[in-house]
GROMACS .gro file of C-alpha atoms in nm:
model
  128
    1GLN     CA    1  -0.090  -0.817   1.698
    2VAL     CA    2  -0.174  -0.713   1.344
    3ARG     CA    3  -0.030  -0.929   1.068
    4LEU     CA    4  -0.003  -0.816   0.707
    5VAL     CA    5   0.078  -1.048   0.416
    6GLU     CA    6   0.125  -0.913   0.063
    7SER     CA    7   0.075  -1.107  -0.259
    8GLY     CA    8   0.019  -1.044  -0.627
    9GLY     CA    9   0.357  -0.920  -0.738
   10GLY     CA   10   0.528  -1.047  -1.051
   11SER     CA   11   0.694  -0.955  -1.378
   12VAL     CA   12   0.506  -0.770  -1.651
   13GLN     CA   13   0.586  -0.566  -1.957
   14ALA     CA   14   0.542  -0.191  -1.965
   15GLY     CA   15   0.177  -0.101  -2.008
   16GLY     CA   16   0.060  -0.409  -1.824
   17SER     CA   17  -0.136  -0.441  -1.501
   18LEU     CA   18  -0.101  -0.610  -1.165
   19ARG     CA   19  -0.320  -0.620  -0.856
   20LEU     CA   20  -0.150  -0.639  -0.521
   21SER     CA   21  -0.329  -0.773  -0.215
   22CYS     CA   22  -0.249  -0.728   0.152
   23ALA     CA   23  -0.428  -0.977   0.376
   24ILE     CA   24  -0.497  -0.829   0.721
   25SER     CA   25  -0.527  -1.051   1.029
   26GLY     CA   26  -0.509  -1.009   1.403
   27TYR     CA   27  -0.680  -0.755   1.624
   28MET     CA   28  -0.746  -0.416   1.467
   29HIS     CA   29  -0.932  -0.110   1.584
   30SER     CA   30  -1.190   0.014   1.340
   31SER     CA   31  -0.980   0.306   1.223
   32TYR     CA   32  -0.639   0.263   1.068
   33CYS     CA   33  -0.425   0.445   0.820
   34MET     CA   34  -0.318   0.181   0.569
   35GLY     CA   35  -0.058   0.249   0.305
   36TRP     CA   36   0.132   0.096   0.017
   37PHE     CA   37   0.502   0.177   0.004
   38ARG     CA   38   0.772   0.074  -0.240
   39GLN     CA   39   1.148   0.058  -0.240
   40ALA     CA   40   1.366   0.021  -0.547
   41PRO     CA   41   1.731  -0.092  -0.520
   42GLY     CA   42   1.950   0.195  -0.405
   43LYS     CA   43   1.656   0.422  -0.334
   44GLU     CA   44   1.465   0.525  -0.024
   45ARG     CA   45   1.127   0.378   0.054
   46GLU     CA   46   0.846   0.597  -0.075
   47GLY     CA   47   0.473   0.613  -0.014
   48VAL     CA   48   0.261   0.511  -0.312
   49ALA     CA   49  -0.102   0.521  -0.203
   50GLY     CA   50  -0.317   0.468   0.101
   51LEU     CA   51  -0.648   0.508   0.272
   52TYR     CA   52  -0.825   0.543   0.604
   53THR     CA   53  -1.030   0.240   0.707
   54GLY     CA   54  -1.265   0.455   0.913
   55GLY     CA   55  -1.375   0.679   0.630
   56ASP     CA   56  -1.349   0.764   0.262
   57ASN     CA   57  -1.004   0.923   0.259
   58THR     CA   58  -0.770   0.791  -0.010
   59TYR     CA   59  -0.450   0.941  -0.149
   60SER     CA   60  -0.172   0.859  -0.393
   61THR     CA   61   0.159   1.006  -0.490
   62ASP     CA   62   0.170   1.217  -0.807
   63SER     CA   63   0.373   0.964  -1.008
   64VAL     CA   64   0.096   0.702  -0.988
   65LYS     CA   65  -0.215   0.920  -1.003
   66GLY     CA   66  -0.452   0.800  -1.271
   67ARG     CA   67  -0.276   0.463  -1.290
   68PHE     CA   68  -0.294   0.310  -0.940
   69THR     CA   69  -0.607   0.269  -0.730
   70VAL     CA   70  -0.609   0.175  -0.362
   71SER     CA   71  -0.914   0.016  -0.202
   72LEU     CA   72  -1.024  -0.193   0.094
   73ASP     CA   73  -1.221  -0.514   0.066
   74ASP     CA   74  -1.407  -0.518   0.398
   75VAL     CA   75  -1.544  -0.867   0.347
   76GLN     CA   76  -1.208  -1.026   0.273
   77ASN     CA   77  -1.024  -0.790   0.511
   78THR     CA   78  -0.777  -0.712   0.236
   79LEU     CA   79  -0.606  -0.394   0.120
   80LEU     CA   80  -0.579  -0.381  -0.259
   81LEU     CA   81  -0.364  -0.188  -0.503
   82GLN     CA   82  -0.471  -0.203  -0.866
   83MET     CA   83  -0.181  -0.097  -1.085
   84ASN     CA   84  -0.244  -0.018  -1.451
   85SER     CA   85  -0.024   0.125  -1.726
   86LEU     CA   86   0.284   0.006  -1.543
   87LYS     CA   87   0.619   0.165  -1.623
   88PRO     CA   88   0.975   0.036  -1.572
   89GLU     CA   89   1.020   0.299  -1.301
   90ASP     CA   90   0.746   0.124  -1.100
   91THR     CA   91   0.985  -0.168  -1.046
   92ALA     CA   92   1.034  -0.212  -0.671
   93MET     CA   93   0.951  -0.418  -0.367
   94TYR     CA   94   0.604  -0.319  -0.255
   95TYR     CA   95   0.499  -0.323   0.110
   96CYS     CA   96   0.173  -0.261   0.290
   97ALA     CA   97   0.168  -0.097   0.631
   98ALA     CA   98  -0.081  -0.001   0.899
   99ARG     CA   99  -0.110   0.222   1.203
  100TRP     CA  100  -0.402   0.315   1.425
  101SER     CA  101  -0.540   0.667   1.382
  102SER     CA  102  -0.842   0.852   1.513
  103ARG     CA  103  -0.840   1.080   1.207
  104GLY     CA  104  -0.829   1.009   0.838
  105ASP     CA  105  -0.697   1.347   0.726
  106VAL     CA  106  -0.354   1.272   0.868
  107CYS     CA  107  -0.290   0.952   0.672
  108SER     CA  108  -0.150   1.115   0.358
  109ALA     CA  109   0.107   1.307   0.563
  110LEU     CA  110   0.248   1.006   0.745
  111GLY     CA  111   0.595   0.890   0.653
  112ASP     CA  112   0.699   0.528   0.666
  113THR     CA  113   0.850   0.563   1.014
  114ALA     CA  114   0.505   0.644   1.152
  115TYR     CA  115   0.364   0.303   1.063
  116SER     CA  116   0.352   0.029   1.325
  117TYR     CA  117   0.287  -0.284   1.123
  118TRP     CA  118   0.449  -0.402   0.800
  119GLY     CA  119   0.420  -0.693   0.562
  120GLN     CA  120   0.716  -0.881   0.417
  121GLY     CA  121   0.680  -0.727   0.070
  122THR     CA  122   0.606  -0.848  -0.281
  123GLN     CA  123   0.831  -0.780  -0.581
  124VAL     CA  124   0.703  -0.597  -0.888
  125THR     CA  125   0.924  -0.593  -1.199
  126VAL     CA  126   0.825  -0.401  -1.511
  127SER     CA  127   1.030  -0.454  -1.827
  128SER     CA  128   1.045  -0.212  -2.119
   0.00000   0.00000   0.00000
């Protein structure tokens, strides 16, 4: 059973930065799609960024390109999301998710319903 635990959320002013972490524990194959999702009140959950643990594939949604960077710390077994130049519209609960995949090129096309494992979420609030 894979367990995911997010941390690093908080309240910042617009233009500030936060780094989210997702600690990964439990049995995992070597190749997983791992993604960051977010959900604001009254809105649907949306994919933010993600990567493939078995290769170099990374992706991010257009609204965060150039501001957010997703990475994997293999030593700490942690998925990271560095968020810079934060905007009020980035305010949401952020979740990390994982699912096994034999291919990395499919990760960016996966919706949230395709993911098997989820963390409990960490709140990010950006004030103007």
